[in-house]
Amino acid sequence: MRRTVTIPLSREQLFTGEIARRIPYHTMYGQPYCLPAMTVYTADEYEQLRLGSERVDHLYRKTLHFVQEYLPDEYLIEQLGIHPLLAHTARQSIPWDGLTRLDWIISPDGEPKCIENNTDTPSGVPEVAFIEKELLRHVSGLLPASDMMNTRIQHMFREALSYYSEHGLGPKIHFTSYDWHEEDRMNTMYLLEQCQIAGIEAVYVPLEQLKIVPEQGLYDQEEQITILYRLYPLEYLVEDREEETGRAVGEDLLQLVAEGRLGLINPAQHILTQSKGFMATLWSLYERNDQMQDYAGFTLYNAEECSWIKQYLLPTYFTDEPFRQNHIPYVSKGYFGREGQGTRLIEQAGQAHTPQKNDQAIHRDDADSNRPSLQDSGDPPASNTPFGSHAVAWNSENADPTEPDTADQERLAAEAITAYYEQQPKIYQQLHPMEPIRAVTDTGTYEGYLLTGAFVIGGTFAGLLPRIGGKVTDNLACYCAAAVTPTERQD
């Protein structure tokens, strides 16, 4: 059982003032999201996660360069699930690396494995960069896990601006997200603040207010935007159409990127590594590494990198046959599944486990089955935005409860979202057992399984995002901040 420490304050005493201002979503649907407790890692575990995260990030970047240079568009489209109109833009190799979060499972016997990498639109930044240090003020004998977050964020934006400035873009960075989505907006605003601290001019513009002039530029009112941080997934953007005319404005925006008129943060190449098909690609290249000399004239991974793959990653394939034939438990995942959507555990042959509302390790009787996520839409956006009408954009959260068909609307919305993820191509990954965790707070005891997110920013480890949830970590998981025990003295 993972050790936790309870903060000696009630939620009402702790999550107020500056914390409540920066992370107003510390409570969602009347239930705690941020817990007044801390997840404790030993110094050795912390070092394993730090070193392992930087090594896996290195493997991802090296594999990304190979994919961009050597694999055809057909592979990107068929094996990675990349939209054909994204393939060309995603091939543009950007030398600086953005904001990413690797998700790790530490097994009950202490073995850490990276199960996926969130490289396009990772969130959880204010929790890690701000709440953690605030909670540490109320405990003794523990060290921070994420004290480099702000420094790394600022350095990333300086790197991005330096690169884009060399290509005639900048000097201002515009930040965007759905304004009505509190969690997304506050994640975006925190990054904007760090950008300003780094000495860079930065402004926020709601996603709904962006305007695009095809073949000319992206605009905030009359001001042209040349560098855009967007908390909005590229696989959604490419499908977006102007609401009134049906014009494919998502394609128009990507064309601006391809032409060098607009720089993105994170860069478009991150869509390749966001696809879970990339994990199967990396594992396939690893298994065939010795054969590459014969047909490519070189080997991709050296001996040390091969040892990292074996140590930190799990066997991952485009088919489940290796697991079924050998009776090995495994997980199936949709290429672009988010918050546990499209994920199934096959712990025994023929028995699939999918997360259900009443099957959560943390029971919340009054919680909705779906926390708002990026695929949910708010009020219809303005007609000149490039993000006008995504195919699975729903708004069950804002449905009018007085309408007689609200329940049907919410049911249809949930079914549509589920179908969107279930219909995606799948990869199959060996199941790695999760460690149980229990956090005791003034509002009750929260039990579940630990998933540890590790932020890597610009290639360097920055901090940890521990969450307590079910066997499939979904959008009802709780944040339980990280802390580290001091290194034991050797007498």
PDB file of C-alpha atoms in Angstrom, residues 29-301:
ATOM      1  CA  TYR A  29     -19.660  18.259  -9.060  1.00  0.00           C
ATOM      2  CA  GLY A  30     -19.619  18.958  -5.339  1.00  0.00           C
ATOM      3  CA  GLN A  31     -16.992  16.260  -4.803  1.00  0.00           C
ATOM      4  CA  PRO A  32     -13.288  16.685  -3.970  1.00  0.00           C
ATOM      5  CA  TYR A  33     -10.831  16.548  -6.859  1.00  0.00           C
ATOM      6  CA  CYS A  34      -7.771  17.892  -5.007  1.00  0.00           C
ATOM      7  CA  LEU A  35      -7.298  16.071  -1.709  1.00  0.00           C
ATOM      8  CA  PRO A  36      -5.840  17.517   1.517  1.00  0.00           C
ATOM      9  CA  ALA A  37      -3.262  14.737   1.545  1.00  0.00           C
ATOM     10  CA  MET A  38       0.065  13.904  -0.083  1.00  0.00           C
ATOM     11  CA  THR A  39       1.391  10.840  -1.905  1.00  0.00           C
ATOM     12  CA  VAL A  40       4.818   9.903  -0.548  1.00  0.00           C
ATOM     13  CA  TYR A  41       7.658   8.603  -2.732  1.00  0.00           C
ATOM     14  CA  THR A  42      11.031   7.456  -1.443  1.00  0.00           C
ATOM     15  CA  ALA A  43      14.125   9.256  -2.675  1.00  0.00           C
ATOM     16  CA  ASP A  44      15.066   6.165  -4.700  1.00  0.00           C
ATOM     17  CA  GLU A  45      11.616   5.970  -6.318  1.00  0.00           C
ATOM     18  CA  TYR A  46      11.750   9.651  -7.153  1.00  0.00           C
ATOM     19  CA  GLU A  47      15.150   9.274  -8.791  1.00  0.00           C
ATOM     20  CA  GLN A  48      13.904   6.274 -10.781  1.00  0.00           C
ATOM     21  CA  LEU A  49      10.950   8.301 -12.058  1.00  0.00           C
ATOM     22  CA  ARG A  50      13.099  11.336 -12.842  1.00  0.00           C
ATOM     23  CA  LEU A  51      15.756   9.382 -14.703  1.00  0.00           C
ATOM     24  CA  GLY A  52      13.264   7.030 -16.353  1.00  0.00           C
ATOM     25  CA  SER A  53      11.095   9.892 -17.578  1.00  0.00           C
ATOM     26  CA  GLU A  54      14.011  11.688 -19.217  1.00  0.00           C
ATOM     27  CA  ARG A  55      15.186   8.449 -20.816  1.00  0.00           C
ATOM     28  CA  VAL A  56      11.739   7.586 -22.176  1.00  0.00           C
ATOM     29  CA  ASP A  57      11.409  11.143 -23.477  1.00  0.00           C
ATOM     30  CA  HIS A  58      14.736  10.673 -25.274  1.00  0.00           C
ATOM     31  CA  LEU A  59      13.469   7.421 -26.808  1.00  0.00           C
ATOM     32  CA  TYR A  60      10.275   9.115 -27.974  1.00  0.00           C
ATOM     33  CA  ARG A  61      12.143  11.994 -29.585  1.00  0.00           C
ATOM     34  CA  LYS A  62      14.631   9.706 -31.327  1.00  0.00           C
ATOM     35  CA  THR A  63      11.827   7.502 -32.636  1.00  0.00           C
ATOM     36  CA  LEU A  64       9.863  10.589 -33.700  1.00  0.00           C
ATOM     37  CA  HIS A  65      12.734  11.782 -35.894  1.00  0.00           C
ATOM     38  CA  PHE A  66      12.914   8.332 -37.513  1.00  0.00           C
ATOM     39  CA  VAL A  67       9.160   8.260 -38.150  1.00  0.00           C
ATOM     40  CA  GLN A  68       9.189  11.763 -39.631  1.00  0.00           C
ATOM     41  CA  GLU A  69      12.082  11.037 -41.967  1.00  0.00           C
ATOM     42  CA  TYR A  70      11.633   7.431 -43.039  1.00  0.00           C
ATOM     43  CA  LEU A  71       8.038   6.237 -42.704  1.00  0.00           C
ATOM     44  CA  PRO A  72       5.574   7.047 -45.516  1.00  0.00           C
ATOM     45  CA  ASP A  73       2.317   8.944 -45.149  1.00  0.00           C
ATOM     46  CA  GLU A  74       0.451   5.655 -45.480  1.00  0.00           C
ATOM     47  CA  TYR A  75       2.049   4.482 -42.238  1.00  0.00           C
ATOM     48  CA  LEU A  76       1.188   7.691 -40.397  1.00  0.00           C
ATOM     49  CA  ILE A  77      -2.416   7.446 -41.557  1.00  0.00           C
ATOM     50  CA  GLU A  78      -3.018   3.704 -41.205  1.00  0.00           C
ATOM     51  CA  GLN A  79      -0.794   2.745 -38.259  1.00  0.00           C
ATOM     52  CA  LEU A  80      -0.793   5.953 -36.215  1.00  0.00           C
ATOM     53  CA  GLY A  81      -4.329   7.075 -37.078  1.00  0.00           C
ATOM     54  CA  ILE A  82      -3.160  10.514 -38.205  1.00  0.00           C
ATOM     55  CA  HIS A  83      -5.653  12.466 -40.307  1.00  0.00           C
ATOM     56  CA  PRO A  84      -4.314  12.720 -43.890  1.00  0.00           C
ATOM     57  CA  LEU A  85      -4.397  16.512 -43.673  1.00  0.00           C
ATOM     58  CA  LEU A  86      -2.243  16.414 -40.526  1.00  0.00           C
ATOM     59  CA  ALA A  87       0.416  14.112 -41.924  1.00  0.00           C
ATOM     60  CA  HIS A  88       2.344  16.780 -43.847  1.00  0.00           C
ATOM     61  CA  THR A  89       2.323  19.313 -41.004  1.00  0.00           C
ATOM     62  CA  ALA A  90       3.321  16.664 -38.452  1.00  0.00           C
ATOM     63  CA  ARG A  91       6.402  15.854 -40.532  1.00  0.00           C
ATOM     64  CA  GLN A  92       7.836  19.314 -39.917  1.00  0.00           C
ATOM     65  CA  SER A  93      10.697  18.619 -37.513  1.00  0.00           C
ATOM     66  CA  ILE A  94      10.875  21.191 -34.704  1.00  0.00           C
ATOM     67  CA  PRO A  95      14.157  21.056 -32.718  1.00  0.00           C
ATOM     68  CA  TRP A  96      12.753  22.207 -29.367  1.00  0.00           C
ATOM     69  CA  ASP A  97      10.508  19.993 -27.268  1.00  0.00           C
ATOM     70  CA  GLY A  98       7.340  21.146 -25.539  1.00  0.00           C
ATOM     71  CA  LEU A  99       5.255  20.267 -22.484  1.00  0.00           C
ATOM     72  CA  THR A 100       4.605  16.531 -22.061  1.00  0.00           C
ATOM     73  CA  ARG A 101       3.417  14.195 -19.298  1.00  0.00           C
ATOM     74  CA  LEU A 102       4.301  10.522 -19.088  1.00  0.00           C
ATOM     75  CA  ASP A 103       1.992   8.263 -17.072  1.00  0.00           C
ATOM     76  CA  TRP A 104       3.686   5.641 -14.909  1.00  0.00           C
ATOM     77  CA  ILE A 105       2.429   2.632 -12.988  1.00  0.00           C
ATOM     78  CA  ILE A 106       4.573   1.511 -10.065  1.00  0.00           C
ATOM     79  CA  SER A 107       3.678  -2.109  -9.359  1.00  0.00           C
ATOM     80  CA  PRO A 108       3.170  -3.389  -5.785  1.00  0.00           C
ATOM     81  CA  ASP A 109       6.713  -4.801  -5.908  1.00  0.00           C
ATOM     82  CA  GLY A 110       8.134  -1.408  -6.886  1.00  0.00           C
ATOM     83  CA  GLU A 111       8.719  -1.787 -10.629  1.00  0.00           C
ATOM     84  CA  PRO A 112       7.875   1.403 -12.592  1.00  0.00           C
ATOM     85  CA  LYS A 113       6.588   1.155 -16.171  1.00  0.00           C
ATOM     86  CA  CYS A 114       5.566   4.001 -18.463  1.00  0.00           C
ATOM     87  CA  ILE A 115       2.170   3.133 -19.941  1.00  0.00           C
ATOM     88  CA  GLU A 116       1.653   6.166 -22.197  1.00  0.00           C
ATOM     89  CA  ASN A 117       2.832   9.665 -23.048  1.00  0.00           C
ATOM     90  CA  ASN A 118       0.540  12.701 -23.198  1.00  0.00           C
ATOM     91  CA  THR A 119       2.383  14.922 -25.660  1.00  0.00           C
ATOM     92  CA  ASP A 120      -0.255  17.097 -27.333  1.00  0.00           C
ATOM     93  CA  THR A 121      -2.361  18.803 -24.644  1.00  0.00           C
ATOM     94  CA  PRO A 122      -1.300  17.626 -21.153  1.00  0.00           C
ATOM     95  CA  SER A 123      -3.022  19.304 -18.211  1.00  0.00           C
ATOM     96  CA  GLY A 124      -2.625  19.199 -14.431  1.00  0.00           C
ATOM     97  CA  VAL A 125      -0.037  21.987 -14.459  1.00  0.00           C
ATOM     98  CA  PRO A 126      -1.377  24.288 -11.674  1.00  0.00           C
ATOM     99  CA  GLU A 127      -1.873  21.318  -9.377  1.00  0.00           C
ATOM    100  CA  VAL A 128       1.750  20.244  -9.688  1.00  0.00           C
ATOM    101  CA  ALA A 129       3.374  23.670  -9.949  1.00  0.00           C
ATOM    102  CA  PHE A 130       1.337  25.449  -7.260  1.00  0.00           C
ATOM    103  CA  ILE A 131      -0.778  23.259  -4.959  1.00  0.00           C
ATOM    104  CA  GLU A 132       2.041  20.865  -4.114  1.00  0.00           C
ATOM    105  CA  LYS A 133       4.238  23.521  -2.504  1.00  0.00           C
ATOM    106  CA  GLU A 134       1.253  24.994  -0.658  1.00  0.00           C
ATOM    107  CA  LEU A 135       0.451  21.619   0.900  1.00  0.00           C
ATOM    108  CA  LEU A 136       4.087  21.064   1.865  1.00  0.00           C
ATOM    109  CA  ARG A 137       3.878  24.125   4.118  1.00  0.00           C
ATOM    110  CA  HIS A 138       1.670  22.092   6.453  1.00  0.00           C
ATOM    111  CA  VAL A 139       3.832  18.956   6.815  1.00  0.00           C
ATOM    112  CA  SER A 140       7.370  18.406   8.030  1.00  0.00           C
ATOM    113  CA  GLY A 141      10.120  16.035   6.994  1.00  0.00           C
ATOM    114  CA  LEU A 142       9.128  15.828   3.318  1.00  0.00           C
ATOM    115  CA  LEU A 143      10.649  17.386   0.203  1.00  0.00           C
ATOM    116  CA  PRO A 144       8.977  18.764  -2.947  1.00  0.00           C
ATOM    117  CA  ALA A 145       8.698  16.580  -6.025  1.00  0.00           C
ATOM    118  CA  SER A 146       7.979  19.378  -8.495  1.00  0.00           C
ATOM    119  CA  ASP A 147       9.964  22.447  -7.498  1.00  0.00           C
ATOM    120  CA  MET A 148      11.415  22.789 -11.026  1.00  0.00           C
ATOM    121  CA  MET A 149       8.051  23.065 -12.820  1.00  0.00           C
ATOM    122  CA  ASN A 150       7.975  26.851 -13.131  1.00  0.00           C
ATOM    123  CA  THR A 151      11.621  27.094 -14.168  1.00  0.00           C
ATOM    124  CA  ARG A 152      11.196  24.462 -16.865  1.00  0.00           C
ATOM    125  CA  ILE A 153       7.973  26.045 -18.173  1.00  0.00           C
ATOM    126  CA  GLN A 154       9.661  29.430 -18.473  1.00  0.00           C
ATOM    127  CA  HIS A 155      12.673  27.910 -20.230  1.00  0.00           C
ATOM    128  CA  MET A 156      10.384  26.095 -22.679  1.00  0.00           C
ATOM    129  CA  PHE A 157       8.669  29.318 -23.716  1.00  0.00           C
ATOM    130  CA  ARG A 158      12.020  31.058 -24.171  1.00  0.00           C
ATOM    131  CA  GLU A 159      13.163  28.190 -26.401  1.00  0.00           C
ATOM    132  CA  ALA A 160       9.948  28.290 -28.404  1.00  0.00           C
ATOM    133  CA  LEU A 161      10.126  32.053 -28.912  1.00  0.00           C
ATOM    134  CA  SER A 162      13.792  31.876 -29.884  1.00  0.00           C
ATOM    135  CA  TYR A 163      13.059  29.262 -32.539  1.00  0.00           C
ATOM    136  CA  TYR A 164       9.970  30.952 -33.947  1.00  0.00           C
ATOM    137  CA  SER A 165      11.669  34.372 -33.921  1.00  0.00           C
ATOM    138  CA  GLU A 166      14.338  32.966 -36.225  1.00  0.00           C
ATOM    139  CA  HIS A 167      11.492  32.138 -38.620  1.00  0.00           C
ATOM    140  CA  GLY A 168       9.936  35.590 -38.501  1.00  0.00           C
ATOM    141  CA  LEU A 169       7.226  34.877 -35.916  1.00  0.00           C
ATOM    142  CA  GLY A 170       6.522  36.571 -32.585  1.00  0.00           C
ATOM    143  CA  PRO A 171       7.415  38.322 -30.353  1.00  0.00           C
ATOM    144  CA  LYS A 172       3.998  37.890 -28.685  1.00  0.00           C
ATOM    145  CA  ILE A 173       2.488  34.523 -27.749  1.00  0.00           C
ATOM    146  CA  HIS A 174      -1.296  34.150 -27.702  1.00  0.00           C
ATOM    147  CA  PHE A 175      -2.813  31.550 -25.372  1.00  0.00           C
ATOM    148  CA  THR A 176      -6.171  29.925 -26.042  1.00  0.00           C
ATOM    149  CA  SER A 177      -8.623  27.421 -24.617  1.00  0.00           C
ATOM    150  CA  TYR A 178     -12.385  27.173 -24.218  1.00  0.00           C
ATOM    151  CA  ASP A 179     -13.160  30.125 -21.957  1.00  0.00           C
ATOM    152  CA  TRP A 180     -16.182  28.389 -20.399  1.00  0.00           C
ATOM    153  CA  HIS A 181     -14.122  25.320 -19.432  1.00  0.00           C
ATOM    154  CA  GLU A 182     -12.735  26.259 -16.028  1.00  0.00           C
ATOM    155  CA  GLU A 183     -10.059  23.581 -15.772  1.00  0.00           C
ATOM    156  CA  ASP A 184      -8.694  24.222 -19.264  1.00  0.00           C
ATOM    157  CA  ARG A 185      -8.785  27.987 -18.838  1.00  0.00           C
ATOM    158  CA  MET A 186      -6.910  27.931 -15.525  1.00  0.00           C
ATOM    159  CA  ASN A 187      -4.280  25.527 -16.898  1.00  0.00           C
ATOM    160  CA  THR A 188      -3.809  27.887 -19.826  1.00  0.00           C
ATOM    161  CA  MET A 189      -3.708  30.997 -17.644  1.00  0.00           C
ATOM    162  CA  TYR A 190      -1.073  29.463 -15.372  1.00  0.00           C
ATOM    163  CA  LEU A 191       1.191  28.808 -18.346  1.00  0.00           C
ATOM    164  CA  LEU A 192       0.533  32.331 -19.627  1.00  0.00           C
ATOM    165  CA  GLU A 193       1.619  33.764 -16.284  1.00  0.00           C
ATOM    166  CA  GLN A 194       4.867  31.785 -16.369  1.00  0.00           C
ATOM    167  CA  CYS A 195       5.452  32.994 -19.914  1.00  0.00           C
ATOM    168  CA  GLN A 196       5.103  36.590 -18.730  1.00  0.00           C
ATOM    169  CA  ILE A 197       7.459  35.943 -15.804  1.00  0.00           C
ATOM    170  CA  ALA A 198       9.966  34.734 -18.407  1.00  0.00           C
ATOM    171  CA  GLY A 199       9.804  38.216 -19.914  1.00  0.00           C
ATOM    172  CA  ILE A 200       7.667  37.317 -22.925  1.00  0.00           C
ATOM    173  CA  GLU A 201       4.606  39.278 -23.986  1.00  0.00           C
ATOM    174  CA  ALA A 202       1.574  37.001 -23.694  1.00  0.00           C
ATOM    175  CA  VAL A 203      -2.199  37.454 -23.886  1.00  0.00           C
ATOM    176  CA  TYR A 204      -5.227  35.180 -23.553  1.00  0.00           C
ATOM    177  CA  VAL A 205      -7.931  34.923 -26.191  1.00  0.00           C
ATOM    178  CA  PRO A 206     -10.829  32.469 -25.817  1.00  0.00           C
ATOM    179  CA  LEU A 207     -10.912  29.734 -28.424  1.00  0.00           C
ATOM    180  CA  GLU A 208     -14.380  30.868 -29.427  1.00  0.00           C
ATOM    181  CA  GLN A 209     -13.108  34.347 -30.370  1.00  0.00           C
ATOM    182  CA  LEU A 210     -10.295  33.332 -32.708  1.00  0.00           C
ATOM    183  CA  LYS A 211     -10.871  34.288 -36.320  1.00  0.00           C
ATOM    184  CA  ILE A 212      -9.162  32.924 -39.382  1.00  0.00           C
ATOM    185  CA  VAL A 213      -8.660  34.471 -42.795  1.00  0.00           C
ATOM    186  CA  PRO A 214      -7.777  31.593 -45.143  1.00  0.00           C
ATOM    187  CA  GLU A 215      -4.321  31.831 -46.716  1.00  0.00           C
ATOM    188  CA  GLN A 216      -3.622  34.980 -44.705  1.00  0.00           C
ATOM    189  CA  GLY A 217      -3.600  34.489 -40.959  1.00  0.00           C
ATOM    190  CA  LEU A 218      -5.193  33.789 -37.585  1.00  0.00           C
ATOM    191  CA  TYR A 219      -6.536  36.816 -35.724  1.00  0.00           C
ATOM    192  CA  ASP A 220      -7.569  38.110 -32.323  1.00  0.00           C
ATOM    193  CA  GLN A 221      -9.911  40.874 -33.462  1.00  0.00           C
ATOM    194  CA  GLU A 222      -7.627  42.919 -35.774  1.00  0.00           C
ATOM    195  CA  GLU A 223      -4.313  41.614 -34.412  1.00  0.00           C
ATOM    196  CA  GLN A 224      -2.618  38.783 -36.291  1.00  0.00           C
ATOM    197  CA  ILE A 225      -1.489  35.851 -34.163  1.00  0.00           C
ATOM    198  CA  THR A 226       1.884  34.364 -35.092  1.00  0.00           C
ATOM    199  CA  ILE A 227       2.556  32.041 -32.122  1.00  0.00           C
ATOM    200  CA  LEU A 228      -0.318  30.133 -30.495  1.00  0.00           C
ATOM    201  CA  TYR A 229      -0.374  28.013 -27.354  1.00  0.00           C
ATOM    202  CA  ARG A 230      -3.562  25.974 -27.627  1.00  0.00           C
ATOM    203  CA  LEU A 231      -5.138  23.618 -25.109  1.00  0.00           C
ATOM    204  CA  TYR A 232      -7.133  21.979 -27.874  1.00  0.00           C
ATOM    205  CA  PRO A 233      -6.289  18.605 -29.461  1.00  0.00           C
ATOM    206  CA  LEU A 234      -5.094  18.557 -33.053  1.00  0.00           C
ATOM    207  CA  GLU A 235      -7.235  15.516 -33.870  1.00  0.00           C
ATOM    208  CA  TYR A 236     -10.275  17.692 -33.111  1.00  0.00           C
ATOM    209  CA  LEU A 237      -8.961  20.803 -34.819  1.00  0.00           C
ATOM    210  CA  VAL A 238      -8.409  19.104 -38.171  1.00  0.00           C
ATOM    211  CA  GLU A 239     -12.115  18.193 -38.303  1.00  0.00           C
ATOM    212  CA  ASP A 240     -13.444  21.657 -37.401  1.00  0.00           C
ATOM    213  CA  ARG A 241     -15.706  23.533 -39.801  1.00  0.00           C
ATOM    214  CA  GLU A 242     -17.104  27.039 -39.847  1.00  0.00           C
ATOM    215  CA  GLU A 243     -20.570  26.780 -38.361  1.00  0.00           C
ATOM    216  CA  GLU A 244     -22.559  28.753 -40.939  1.00  0.00           C
ATOM    217  CA  THR A 245     -20.711  27.980 -44.190  1.00  0.00           C
ATOM    218  CA  GLY A 246     -19.234  24.575 -43.430  1.00  0.00           C
ATOM    219  CA  ARG A 247     -15.774  25.721 -44.514  1.00  0.00           C
ATOM    220  CA  ALA A 248     -13.006  23.444 -43.226  1.00  0.00           C
ATOM    221  CA  VAL A 249     -11.350  26.122 -41.106  1.00  0.00           C
ATOM    222  CA  GLY A 250      -9.316  23.583 -39.153  1.00  0.00           C
ATOM    223  CA  GLU A 251      -7.610  22.723 -42.425  1.00  0.00           C
ATOM    224  CA  ASP A 252      -7.114  26.438 -43.094  1.00  0.00           C
ATOM    225  CA  LEU A 253      -5.294  26.830 -39.783  1.00  0.00           C
ATOM    226  CA  LEU A 254      -3.047  23.832 -40.429  1.00  0.00           C
ATOM    227  CA  GLN A 255      -2.207  25.295 -43.815  1.00  0.00           C
ATOM    228  CA  LEU A 256      -1.009  28.449 -42.059  1.00  0.00           C
ATOM    229  CA  VAL A 257       1.260  26.270 -39.920  1.00  0.00           C
ATOM    230  CA  ALA A 258       2.575  24.407 -42.964  1.00  0.00           C
ATOM    231  CA  GLU A 259       3.327  27.716 -44.706  1.00  0.00           C
ATOM    232  CA  GLY A 260       5.219  29.076 -41.699  1.00  0.00           C
ATOM    233  CA  ARG A 261       2.677  31.823 -40.956  1.00  0.00           C
ATOM    234  CA  LEU A 262       1.749  30.368 -37.552  1.00  0.00           C
ATOM    235  CA  GLY A 263       3.778  28.584 -34.888  1.00  0.00           C
ATOM    236  CA  LEU A 264       2.089  26.173 -32.474  1.00  0.00           C
ATOM    237  CA  ILE A 265       2.862  25.241 -28.879  1.00  0.00           C
ATOM    238  CA  ASN A 266       3.003  22.294 -28.592  1.00  0.00           C
ATOM    239  CA  PRO A 267       4.284  21.836 -32.173  1.00  0.00           C
ATOM    240  CA  ALA A 268       2.191  19.822 -34.621  1.00  0.00           C
ATOM    241  CA  GLN A 269       4.715  16.958 -34.556  1.00  0.00           C
ATOM    242  CA  HIS A 270       3.442  16.095 -31.070  1.00  0.00           C
ATOM    243  CA  ILE A 271       0.331  14.541 -32.640  1.00  0.00           C
ATOM    244  CA  LEU A 272       2.524  11.662 -33.832  1.00  0.00           C
ATOM    245  CA  THR A 273       3.733  10.834 -30.326  1.00  0.00           C
ATOM    246  CA  GLN A 274       0.253  11.452 -28.862  1.00  0.00           C
ATOM    247  CA  SER A 275      -1.106   8.564 -30.928  1.00  0.00           C
ATOM    248  CA  LYS A 276      -0.921   5.357 -28.938  1.00  0.00           C
ATOM    249  CA  GLY A 277       0.021   3.704 -32.207  1.00  0.00           C
ATOM    250  CA  PHE A 278       3.386   5.382 -31.649  1.00  0.00           C
ATOM    251  CA  MET A 279       3.987   3.135 -28.617  1.00  0.00           C
ATOM    252  CA  ALA A 280       3.411   0.041 -30.749  1.00  0.00           C
ATOM    253  CA  THR A 281       5.684   1.499 -33.420  1.00  0.00           C
ATOM    254  CA  LEU A 282       8.488   2.080 -30.924  1.00  0.00           C
ATOM    255  CA  TRP A 283       8.169  -1.454 -29.555  1.00  0.00           C
ATOM    256  CA  SER A 284       8.116  -2.932 -33.075  1.00  0.00           C
ATOM    257  CA  LEU A 285      11.278  -1.025 -34.016  1.00  0.00           C
ATOM    258  CA  TYR A 286      12.911  -2.242 -30.800  1.00  0.00           C
ATOM    259  CA  GLU A 287      12.095  -5.884 -31.537  1.00  0.00           C
ATOM    260  CA  ARG A 288      13.486  -5.489 -35.077  1.00  0.00           C
ATOM    261  CA  ASN A 289      16.441  -3.322 -34.134  1.00  0.00           C
ATOM    262  CA  ASP A 290      19.024  -6.004 -34.978  1.00  0.00           C
ATOM    263  CA  GLN A 291      17.502  -6.461 -38.438  1.00  0.00           C
ATOM    264  CA  MET A 292      17.596  -2.770 -39.366  1.00  0.00           C
ATOM    265  CA  GLN A 293      21.234  -2.857 -40.452  1.00  0.00           C
ATOM    266  CA  ASP A 294      20.320  -5.277 -43.247  1.00  0.00           C
ATOM    267  CA  TYR A 295      17.534  -3.226 -44.828  1.00  0.00           C
ATOM    268  CA  ALA A 296      18.193   0.339 -43.603  1.00  0.00           C
ATOM    269  CA  GLY A 297      21.965   0.429 -43.301  1.00  0.00           C
ATOM    270  CA  PHE A 298      21.875   1.426 -39.622  1.00  0.00           C
ATOM    271  CA  THR A 299      20.396   0.415 -36.292  1.00  0.00           C
ATOM    272  CA  LEU A 300      18.045   2.866 -34.620  1.00  0.00           C
ATOM    273  CA  TYR A 301      18.738   2.147 -30.948  1.00  0.00           C
TER     274      TYR A 301
END
